[in-house]
mmCIF file of C-alpha atoms in Angstrom:
data_model
loop_
_atom_site.group_PDB
_atom_site.id
_atom_site.type_symbol
_atom_site.label_atom_id
_atom_site.label_comp_id
_atom_site.label_asym_id
_atom_site.label_seq_id
_atom_site.Cartn_x
_atom_site.Cartn_y
_atom_site.Cartn_z
ATOM 1 C CA UNK A 403 87.670 95.767 60.462
ATOM 2 C CA UNK A 404 83.916 95.482 60.462
ATOM 3 C CA UNK A 405 83.926 97.008 56.976
ATOM 4 C CA UNK A 406 86.266 94.265 55.759
ATOM 5 C CA UNK A 407 84.180 91.531 57.347
ATOM 6 C CA UNK A 408 81.059 93.044 55.825
ATOM 7 C CA UNK A 409 82.685 93.221 52.410
ATOM 8 C CA UNK A 410 83.859 89.622 52.736
ATOM 9 C CA UNK A 411 80.375 88.502 53.717
ATOM 10 C CA UNK A 412 78.981 90.315 50.703
ATOM 11 C CA UNK A 413 81.546 88.700 48.392
ATOM 12 C CA UNK A 414 80.694 85.264 49.805
ATOM 13 C CA UNK A 415 77.018 85.977 49.319
ATOM 14 C CA UNK A 416 77.776 87.071 45.755
ATOM 15 C CA UNK A 417 79.614 83.819 45.101
ATOM 16 C CA UNK A 418 76.692 81.761 46.442
ATOM 17 C CA UNK A 419 74.279 83.707 44.276
ATOM 18 C CA UNK A 420 76.621 83.273 41.371
ATOM 19 C CA UNK A 421 76.583 79.499 41.539
ATOM 20 C CA UNK A 422 72.816 79.510 42.129
ATOM 21 C CA UNK A 423 72.352 81.620 39.024
ATOM 22 C CA UNK A 424 74.566 79.312 36.998
ATOM 23 C CA UNK A 425 72.516 76.287 37.938
ATOM 24 C CA UNK A 426 69.212 77.974 37.234
ATOM 25 C CA UNK A 427 70.187 79.933 34.136
ATOM 26 C CA UNK A 428 71.716 77.530 31.729
ATOM 27 C CA UNK A 429 69.147 78.725 29.191
ATOM 28 C CA UNK A 430 70.234 82.420 29.331
ATOM 29 C CA UNK A 431 73.959 82.650 30.160
ATOM 30 C CA UNK A 432 74.577 86.192 28.779
ATOM 31 C CA UNK A 433 72.051 87.888 31.046
ATOM 32 C CA UNK A 434 73.348 86.297 34.220
ATOM 33 C CA UNK A 435 76.961 86.709 33.194
ATOM 34 C CA UNK A 436 76.456 90.487 33.182
ATOM 35 C CA UNK A 437 74.687 90.329 36.571
ATOM 36 C CA UNK A 438 77.522 88.302 38.049
ATOM 37 C CA UNK A 439 80.118 90.725 36.673
ATOM 38 C CA UNK A 440 78.344 93.759 38.167
ATOM 39 C CA UNK A 441 77.949 92.078 41.561
ATOM 40 C CA UNK A 442 81.570 90.977 41.617
ATOM 41 C CA UNK A 443 82.739 94.482 40.681
ATOM 42 C CA UNK A 444 80.646 96.025 43.465
ATOM 43 C CA UNK A 445 82.003 93.611 46.063
ATOM 44 C CA UNK A 446 85.575 94.201 44.866
ATOM 45 C CA UNK A 447 85.223 98.003 45.077
ATOM 46 C CA UNK A 448 83.743 97.805 48.597
ATOM 47 C CA UNK A 449 86.548 95.529 49.733
ATOM 48 C CA UNK A 450 89.164 97.828 48.198
ATOM 49 C CA UNK A 451 87.725 100.931 49.875
ATOM 50 C CA UNK A 452 87.529 99.150 53.230
ATOM 51 C CA UNK A 453 91.059 97.875 52.790
ATOM 52 C CA UNK A 454 92.270 101.404 52.012
ATOM 53 C CA UNK A 455 90.646 102.788 55.148
ATOM 54 C CA UNK A 456 92.094 100.054 57.338
ATOM 55 C CA UNK A 457 95.458 100.426 55.628
ATOM 56 C CA UNK A 458 95.536 104.161 56.374
ATOM 57 C CA UNK A 459 94.581 103.575 60.001
ATOM 58 C CA UNK A 460 97.226 100.854 60.346
ATOM 59 C CA UNK A 461 99.872 103.132 58.831
ATOM 60 C CA UNK A 462 98.958 105.890 61.285
ATOM 61 C CA UNK A 463 98.906 103.448 64.197
ATOM 62 C CA UNK A 464 102.400 102.177 63.292
ATOM 63 C CA UNK A 465 103.848 105.623 62.513
ATOM 64 C CA UNK A 466 106.939 106.970 64.260
ATOM 65 C CA UNK A 467 105.226 109.976 65.967
ATOM 66 C CA UNK A 468 102.618 107.666 67.497
ATOM 67 C CA UNK A 469 105.363 105.300 68.684
ATOM 68 C CA UNK A 470 107.184 108.210 70.356
ATOM 69 C CA UNK A 471 103.912 109.340 71.937
ATOM 70 C CA UNK A 472 103.221 105.839 73.290
ATOM 71 C CA UNK A 473 106.684 105.706 74.789
ATOM 72 C CA UNK A 474 106.269 109.176 76.321
ATOM 73 C CA UNK A 475 102.925 108.239 77.895
ATOM 74 C CA UNK A 476 104.431 105.051 79.309
ATOM 75 C CA UNK A 477 107.443 106.906 80.713
ATOM 76 C CA UNK A 478 105.261 109.564 82.356
ATOM 77 C CA UNK A 479 103.121 106.841 83.957
ATOM 78 C CA UNK A 480 106.100 104.815 85.150
ATOM 79 C CA UNK A 481 108.183 107.693 86.536
ATOM 80 C CA UNK A 482 105.280 109.584 88.143
ATOM 81 C CA UNK A 483 103.813 106.525 89.830
ATOM 82 C CA UNK A 484 100.333 107.897 89.156
ATOM 83 C CA UNK A 485 97.367 105.758 88.142
ATOM 84 C CA UNK A 486 96.723 105.761 84.414
ATOM 85 C CA UNK A 487 93.847 108.255 84.502
ATOM 86 C CA UNK A 488 96.043 110.807 86.325
ATOM 87 C CA UNK A 489 99.018 110.055 84.061
ATOM 88 C CA UNK A 490 96.844 110.768 81.017
ATOM 89 C CA UNK A 491 95.719 114.095 82.490
ATOM 90 C CA UNK A 492 99.273 115.025 83.498
ATOM 91 C CA UNK A 493 100.686 114.181 80.067
ATOM 92 C CA UNK A 494 97.899 116.161 78.378
ATOM 93 C CA UNK A 495 98.614 119.286 80.418
ATOM 94 C CA UNK A 496 102.359 118.835 79.892
ATOM 95 C CA UNK A 497 102.193 118.401 76.113
ATOM 96 C CA UNK A 498 99.736 121.252 75.643
ATOM 97 C CA UNK A 499 101.846 123.545 77.838
ATOM 98 C CA UNK A 500 104.908 122.790 75.729
ATOM 99 C CA UNK A 501 103.253 122.791 72.285
ATOM 100 C CA UNK A 502 99.944 124.627 72.043
ATOM 101 C CA UNK A 503 100.278 127.271 74.770
ATOM 102 C CA UNK A 504 103.342 128.970 73.214
ATOM 103 C CA UNK A 505 101.706 128.784 69.790
ATOM 104 C CA UNK A 506 98.519 130.338 71.167
ATOM 105 C CA UNK A 507 100.463 133.198 72.746
ATOM 106 C CA UNK A 508 102.304 133.752 69.461
ATOM 107 C CA UNK A 509 98.999 133.745 67.584
ATOM 108 C CA UNK A 510 97.615 136.420 69.915
ATOM 109 C CA UNK A 511 100.731 138.513 69.309
ATOM 110 C CA UNK A 512 100.277 138.257 65.548
ATOM 111 C CA UNK A 513 96.597 139.179 65.802
ATOM 112 C CA UNK A 514 97.417 142.211 67.963
ATOM 113 C CA UNK A 515 100.094 143.384 65.513
ATOM 114 C CA UNK A 516 97.711 143.086 62.574
ATOM 115 C CA UNK A 517 95.165 145.165 64.482
ATOM 116 C CA UNK A 518 97.787 147.798 65.219
ATOM 117 C CA UNK A 519 99.016 148.148 61.639
ATOM 118 C CA UNK A 520 95.400 148.336 60.472
ATOM 119 C CA UNK A 521 95.167 151.619 62.403
ATOM 120 C CA UNK A 522 97.956 153.041 60.252
ATOM 121 C CA UNK A 523 96.172 152.317 56.994
ATOM 122 C CA UNK A 524 93.597 155.181 56.967
ATOM 123 C CA UNK A 525 96.339 157.823 56.855
ATOM 124 C CA UNK A 526 98.211 155.868 54.184
ATOM 125 C CA UNK A 527 95.034 155.493 52.111
ATOM 126 C CA UNK A 528 94.361 159.237 52.208
ATOM 127 C CA UNK A 529 97.909 159.989 51.086
ATOM 128 C CA UNK A 530 97.666 157.456 48.258
ATOM 129 C CA UNK A 531 94.390 159.006 47.116
ATOM 130 C CA UNK A 532 96.038 162.408 46.802
ATOM 131 C CA UNK A 533 99.020 160.944 44.966
ATOM 132 C CA UNK A 534 96.730 159.026 42.594
ATOM 133 C CA UNK A 535 94.756 162.192 41.809
ATOM 134 C CA UNK A 536 97.951 164.134 41.107
ATOM 135 C CA UNK A 537 99.342 161.333 38.920
ATOM 136 C CA UNK A 538 96.072 161.155 36.980
ATOM 137 C CA UNK A 539 96.332 164.816 36.059
ATOM 138 C CA UNK A 540 100.049 164.729 35.341
ATOM 139 C CA UNK A 541 100.144 161.584 33.195
ATOM 140 C CA UNK A 542 96.618 161.890 31.755
ATOM 141 C CA UNK A 543 95.517 158.496 33.104
ATOM 142 C CA UNK A 544 91.998 157.208 32.691
ATOM 143 C CA UNK A 545 89.864 156.407 35.727
ATOM 144 C CA UNK A 546 90.500 152.696 35.201
ATOM 145 C CA UNK A 547 94.278 153.140 35.058
ATOM 146 C CA UNK A 548 94.201 155.311 38.148
ATOM 147 C CA UNK A 549 92.181 152.726 40.113
ATOM 148 C CA UNK A 550 94.582 149.946 39.112
ATOM 149 C CA UNK A 551 97.632 151.905 40.265
ATOM 150 C CA UNK A 552 95.839 153.024 43.432
ATOM 151 C CA UNK A 553 94.878 149.488 44.426
ATOM 152 C CA UNK A 554 98.334 148.145 43.722
ATOM 153 C CA UNK A 555 99.827 150.876 45.876
ATOM 154 C CA UNK A 556 97.510 150.056 48.784
ATOM 155 C CA UNK A 557 98.326 146.365 48.519
ATOM 156 C CA UNK A 558 102.041 147.090 48.438
ATOM 157 C CA UNK A 559 101.862 149.388 51.475
ATOM 158 C CA UNK A 560 99.887 146.765 53.418
ATOM 159 C CA UNK A 561 102.449 144.112 52.545
ATOM 160 C CA UNK A 562 105.254 146.448 53.637
ATOM 161 C CA UNK A 563 103.595 146.891 57.035
ATOM 162 C CA UNK A 564 103.156 143.123 57.386
ATOM 163 C CA UNK A 565 106.821 142.543 56.592
ATOM 164 C CA UNK A 566 107.891 145.340 58.931
ATOM 165 C CA UNK A 567 106.019 143.848 61.920
ATOM 166 C CA UNK A 568 106.403 140.209 60.828
ATOM 167 C CA UNK A 569 102.685 139.472 61.161
ATOM 168 C CA UNK A 570 101.479 137.614 58.099
ATOM 169 C CA UNK A 571 97.748 136.789 58.463
ATOM 170 C CA UNK A 572 98.435 133.088 57.769
ATOM 171 C CA UNK A 573 100.204 132.943 61.128
ATOM 172 C CA UNK A 574 96.885 133.504 62.895
ATOM 173 C CA UNK A 575 96.047 129.823 62.357
ATOM 174 C CA UNK A 576 99.414 128.522 63.535
ATOM 175 C CA UNK A 577 97.821 126.889 66.588
ATOM 176 C CA UNK A 578 96.001 124.402 64.377
ATOM 177 C CA UNK A 579 99.314 123.189 62.951
ATOM 178 C CA UNK A 580 100.405 122.162 66.425
ATOM 179 C CA UNK A 581 97.167 121.263 68.150
ATOM 180 C CA UNK A 582 95.620 118.985 65.511
ATOM 181 C CA UNK A 583 98.669 116.679 65.055
ATOM 182 C CA UNK A 584 99.140 116.516 68.829
ATOM 183 C CA UNK A 585 95.484 115.564 69.327
ATOM 184 C CA UNK A 586 95.625 112.887 66.632
ATOM 185 C CA UNK A 587 98.910 111.330 67.725
ATOM 186 C CA UNK A 588 97.982 111.178 71.406
ATOM 187 C CA UNK A 589 94.524 109.775 70.638
ATOM 188 C CA UNK A 590 95.981 107.043 68.434
ATOM 189 C CA UNK A 591 98.725 106.312 70.962
ATOM 190 C CA UNK A 592 96.173 105.804 73.750
ATOM 191 C CA UNK A 593 94.104 103.587 71.478
ATOM 192 C CA UNK A 594 97.220 101.510 70.753
ATOM 193 C CA UNK A 595 97.876 101.107 74.466
ATOM 194 C CA UNK A 596 94.308 99.976 75.087
ATOM 195 C CA UNK A 597 94.312 97.417 72.266
ATOM 196 C CA UNK A 598 97.966 96.300 72.760
ATOM 197 C CA UNK A 599 99.076 97.642 69.386
ATOM 198 C CA UNK A 600 101.133 97.428 67.266
ATOM 199 C CA UNK A 601 102.251 94.020 68.678
ATOM 200 C CA UNK A 602 99.777 92.342 71.091
ATOM 201 C CA UNK A 603 102.193 89.496 71.772
ATOM 202 C CA UNK A 604 104.741 91.601 73.666
ATOM 203 C CA UNK A 605 104.769 91.393 77.446
ATOM 204 C CA UNK A 606 105.001 95.196 77.787
ATOM 205 C CA UNK A 607 101.814 95.759 75.781
ATOM 206 C CA UNK A 608 99.942 93.152 77.835
ATOM 207 C CA UNK A 609 101.090 94.666 81.135
ATOM 208 C CA UNK A 610 100.028 98.192 80.094
ATOM 209 C CA UNK A 611 96.626 96.951 78.920
ATOM 210 C CA UNK A 612 96.162 95.173 82.259
ATOM 211 C CA UNK A 613 97.129 98.324 84.158
ATOM 212 C CA UNK A 614 94.580 100.311 82.162
ATOM 213 C CA UNK A 615 91.820 97.926 83.272
ATOM 214 C CA UNK A 616 92.428 98.950 86.890
ATOM 215 C CA UNK A 617 93.795 102.457 86.314
ATOM 216 C CA UNK A 618 90.528 104.358 86.263
ATOM 217 C CA UNK A 619 88.755 106.476 88.841
ATOM 218 C CA UNK A 620 85.322 106.555 90.422
ATOM 219 C CA UNK A 621 82.655 105.498 87.981
ATOM 220 C CA UNK A 622 85.226 104.421 85.342
ATOM 221 C CA UNK A 623 87.606 101.952 87.063
ATOM 222 C CA UNK A 624 88.351 100.267 83.729
ATOM 223 C CA UNK A 625 89.797 102.633 81.116
ATOM 224 C CA UNK A 626 89.599 100.054 78.322
ATOM 225 C CA UNK A 627 85.781 100.101 78.167
ATOM 226 C CA UNK A 628 83.324 102.859 77.242
ATOM 227 C CA UNK A 629 81.875 105.189 79.849
ATOM 228 C CA UNK A 630 78.415 103.679 80.198
ATOM 229 C CA UNK A 631 77.330 106.518 82.500
ATOM 230 C CA UNK A 632 77.904 109.057 79.640
ATOM 231 C CA UNK A 633 79.389 111.498 82.157
ATOM 232 C CA UNK A 634 82.648 112.005 80.258
ATOM 233 C CA UNK A 635 81.067 112.295 76.768
ATOM 234 C CA UNK A 636 78.510 114.862 77.962
ATOM 235 C CA UNK A 637 81.203 116.768 79.861
ATOM 236 C CA UNK A 638 83.313 116.837 76.699
ATOM 237 C CA UNK A 639 80.458 118.306 74.674
ATOM 238 C CA UNK A 640 79.690 120.960 77.303
ATOM 239 C CA UNK A 641 83.319 122.057 77.593
ATOM 240 C CA UNK A 642 83.732 122.331 73.823
ATOM 241 C CA UNK A 643 80.531 124.353 73.590
ATOM 242 C CA UNK A 644 81.791 126.583 76.408
ATOM 243 C CA UNK A 645 84.974 127.286 74.420
ATOM 244 C CA UNK A 646 82.964 128.289 71.355
ATOM 245 C CA UNK A 647 80.625 130.523 73.356
ATOM 246 C CA UNK A 648 83.543 132.077 75.247
ATOM 247 C CA UNK A 649 85.186 133.148 72.009
ATOM 248 C CA UNK A 650 81.860 134.453 70.740
ATOM 249 C CA UNK A 651 81.024 136.487 73.835
ATOM 250 C CA UNK A 652 84.495 138.037 74.180
ATOM 251 C CA UNK A 653 84.509 139.328 70.600
ATOM 252 C CA UNK A 654 84.153 143.107 70.686
ATOM 253 C CA UNK A 655 83.303 143.571 67.016
ATOM 254 C CA UNK A 656 80.107 142.356 65.344
ATOM 255 C CA UNK A 657 80.720 138.912 63.827
ATOM 256 C CA UNK A 658 80.924 138.582 60.080
ATOM 257 C CA UNK A 659 78.870 136.080 58.124
ATOM 258 C CA UNK A 660 81.885 133.782 57.812
ATOM 259 C CA UNK A 661 82.495 133.930 61.558
ATOM 260 C CA UNK A 662 78.855 133.031 62.249
ATOM 261 C CA UNK A 663 79.119 130.047 59.904
ATOM 262 C CA UNK A 664 82.353 128.932 61.570
ATOM 263 C CA UNK A 665 80.821 129.248 65.048
ATOM 264 C CA UNK A 666 77.814 127.164 64.036
ATOM 265 C CA UNK A 667 80.120 124.523 62.534
ATOM 266 C CA UNK A 668 82.129 124.343 65.759
ATOM 267 C CA UNK A 669 78.923 124.054 67.765
ATOM 268 C CA UNK A 670 77.843 121.182 65.548
ATOM 269 C CA UNK A 671 81.213 119.447 65.948
ATOM 270 C CA UNK A 672 80.995 119.860 69.731
ATOM 271 C CA UNK A 673 77.631 118.123 69.787
ATOM 272 C CA UNK A 674 78.822 115.476 67.318
ATOM 273 C CA UNK A 675 81.741 114.555 69.568
ATOM 274 C CA UNK A 676 79.333 113.364 72.282
ATOM 275 C CA UNK A 677 78.084 110.221 70.454
ATOM 276 C CA UNK A 678 81.618 109.605 69.183
ATOM 277 C CA UNK A 679 82.952 109.701 72.745
ATOM 278 C CA UNK A 680 80.254 107.213 73.768
ATOM 279 C CA UNK A 681 81.830 104.566 71.518
ATOM 280 C CA UNK A 682 85.525 104.818 72.441
ATOM 281 C CA UNK A 683 87.437 103.515 75.479
ATOM 282 C CA UNK A 684 87.323 105.694 78.570
ATOM 283 C CA UNK A 685 91.066 106.354 78.298
ATOM 284 C CA UNK A 686 90.376 108.393 75.156
ATOM 285 C CA UNK A 687 87.491 110.222 76.831
ATOM 286 C CA UNK A 688 89.733 111.152 79.772
ATOM 287 C CA UNK A 689 92.275 112.573 77.347
ATOM 288 C CA UNK A 690 89.709 114.484 75.294
ATOM 289 C CA UNK A 691 88.097 116.004 78.397
ATOM 290 C CA UNK A 692 91.499 116.957 79.836
ATOM 291 C CA UNK A 693 92.587 118.531 76.540
ATOM 292 C CA UNK A 694 89.376 120.540 76.187
ATOM 293 C CA UNK A 695 89.575 121.635 79.835
ATOM 294 C CA UNK A 696 93.096 122.916 79.253
ATOM 295 C CA UNK A 697 91.897 124.796 76.184
ATOM 296 C CA UNK A 698 89.071 126.437 78.121
ATOM 297 C CA UNK A 699 91.393 127.438 80.987
ATOM 298 C CA UNK A 700 93.945 128.749 78.487
ATOM 299 C CA UNK A 701 91.380 130.957 76.754
ATOM 300 C CA UNK A 702 90.128 132.308 80.064
ATOM 301 C CA UNK A 703 93.664 133.023 81.262
ATOM 302 C CA UNK A 704 94.630 134.926 78.118
ATOM 303 C CA UNK A 705 91.648 137.237 78.539
ATOM 304 C CA UNK A 706 93.407 138.940 81.441
ATOM 305 C CA UNK A 707 95.174 142.190 80.415
ATOM 306 C CA UNK A 708 97.817 141.575 83.083
ATOM 307 C CA UNK A 709 98.576 138.108 81.749
ATOM 308 C CA UNK A 710 98.648 139.380 78.158
ATOM 309 C CA UNK A 711 101.230 142.039 79.087
ATOM 310 C CA UNK A 712 103.244 139.456 81.040
ATOM 311 C CA UNK A 713 103.620 137.220 77.968
ATOM 312 C CA UNK A 714 104.311 140.119 75.608
ATOM 313 C CA UNK A 715 100.974 140.486 73.799
ATOM 314 C CA UNK A 716 100.587 144.149 72.719
ATOM 315 C CA UNK A 717 97.590 146.115 73.938
ATOM 316 C CA UNK A 718 94.917 146.834 71.322
ATOM 317 C CA UNK A 719 91.800 148.964 71.140
ATOM 318 C CA UNK A 720 89.541 145.890 71.110
ATOM 319 C CA UNK A 721 91.001 144.391 74.265
ATOM 320 C CA UNK A 722 88.537 144.059 77.134
ATOM 321 C CA UNK A 723 89.509 146.065 80.210
ATOM 322 C CA UNK A 724 87.496 143.959 82.652
ATOM 323 C CA UNK A 725 87.025 140.750 80.717
ATOM 324 C CA UNK A 726 85.727 138.537 83.492
ATOM 325 C CA UNK A 727 83.136 141.046 84.705
ATOM 326 C CA UNK A 728 81.919 141.662 81.162
ATOM 327 C CA UNK A 729 81.889 137.942 80.415
ATOM 328 C CA UNK A 730 79.784 137.253 83.497
ATOM 329 C CA UNK A 731 77.353 140.006 82.527
ATOM 330 C CA UNK A 732 76.998 138.552 79.025
ATOM 331 C CA UNK A 733 76.377 135.108 80.479
ATOM 332 C CA UNK A 734 73.644 136.518 82.689
ATOM 333 C CA UNK A 735 72.188 138.426 79.776
ATOM 334 C CA UNK A 736 72.194 135.336 77.567
ATOM 335 C CA UNK A 737 70.562 133.357 80.355
ATOM 336 C CA UNK A 738 67.968 136.175 80.632
ATOM 337 C CA UNK A 739 68.847 136.829 84.247
ATOM 338 C CA UNK A 740 69.329 140.476 83.326
ATOM 339 C CA UNK A 741 67.228 142.484 80.909
ATOM 340 C CA UNK A 742 70.057 144.902 80.377
ATOM 341 C CA UNK A 743 73.697 144.698 81.370
ATOM 342 C CA UNK A 744 74.577 147.225 84.112
ATOM 343 C CA UNK A 745 77.479 148.476 81.993
ATOM 344 C CA UNK A 746 74.975 149.668 79.408
ATOM 345 C CA UNK A 747 72.935 151.687 81.925
ATOM 346 C CA UNK A 748 73.737 155.350 82.519
ATOM 347 C CA UNK A 749 75.375 156.224 85.811
ATOM 348 C CA UNK A 750 73.208 158.475 88.045
ATOM 349 C CA UNK A 751 75.041 160.795 90.418
ATOM 350 C CA UNK A 752 73.524 161.226 93.844
#
């Protein structure tokens, strides 16, 4: 909205300048006509871009998934009898348990299957090498023809293994297809509740907005205003950074260049979310912190070998046997509390 007002102010200013130029430039109309045309075109393009942004946001705010999410949040608050801050936390844990937790477990299963079929490839590659050498001699192929057939055979065998175990690599990002829409719809739904959207004139919207003003906790009694103490924004940034570092420290293989770039991007986004969270109502901050906390707890829980077997995730060679002990040692090592992890030291028999 501020973009529209700014564009309108600029168009008004352009109109004032236009008439000023007309009065003062009767002697040179062509020059100022071109200036007026350029200024008017600039103002029109700015207004159009601002209108497009606001139009997209309004469409999202009035969309059916957001309406269902608003209704679900209201129902959870009304039937639970909890204050709004607790209802937001409860709904976050409920939705993530129903949507993202099963997808995360499925993603881990796919990753484990891919790792298992990768162990079968060395033997297949050796057999294909022998077959390619025999075919080269039998059919008098050139080196280039042999390499083409060899590579096609490897690709086909890999695809056969993927089909056999139903573990296409694209499924390893399936969590994003559930988590990102859920995060967007719930964030927009909470914003609608705070600002009495899409219809501020309804009694229901006014009652919910009033309840949100007294539905906070501790230092944030009013969920419709920003957290001036910055406790929630900073907590959000720390939790998101903890998730990134947890995934980094529990990786058993050396990270690739692409993985390092991705980790740095996620670190940057975690830090960037802090100033963003400082500008939104506290209701959104409560949701974001609750969602990130669930994600951190989920990642920690799925490190456990016992839990992984319980949910059907196959055991792999890269799985940590004592994940929590090794994670704690890496944290100490990163904090320079230990010069060398005890696991790396040789055991001396007495």
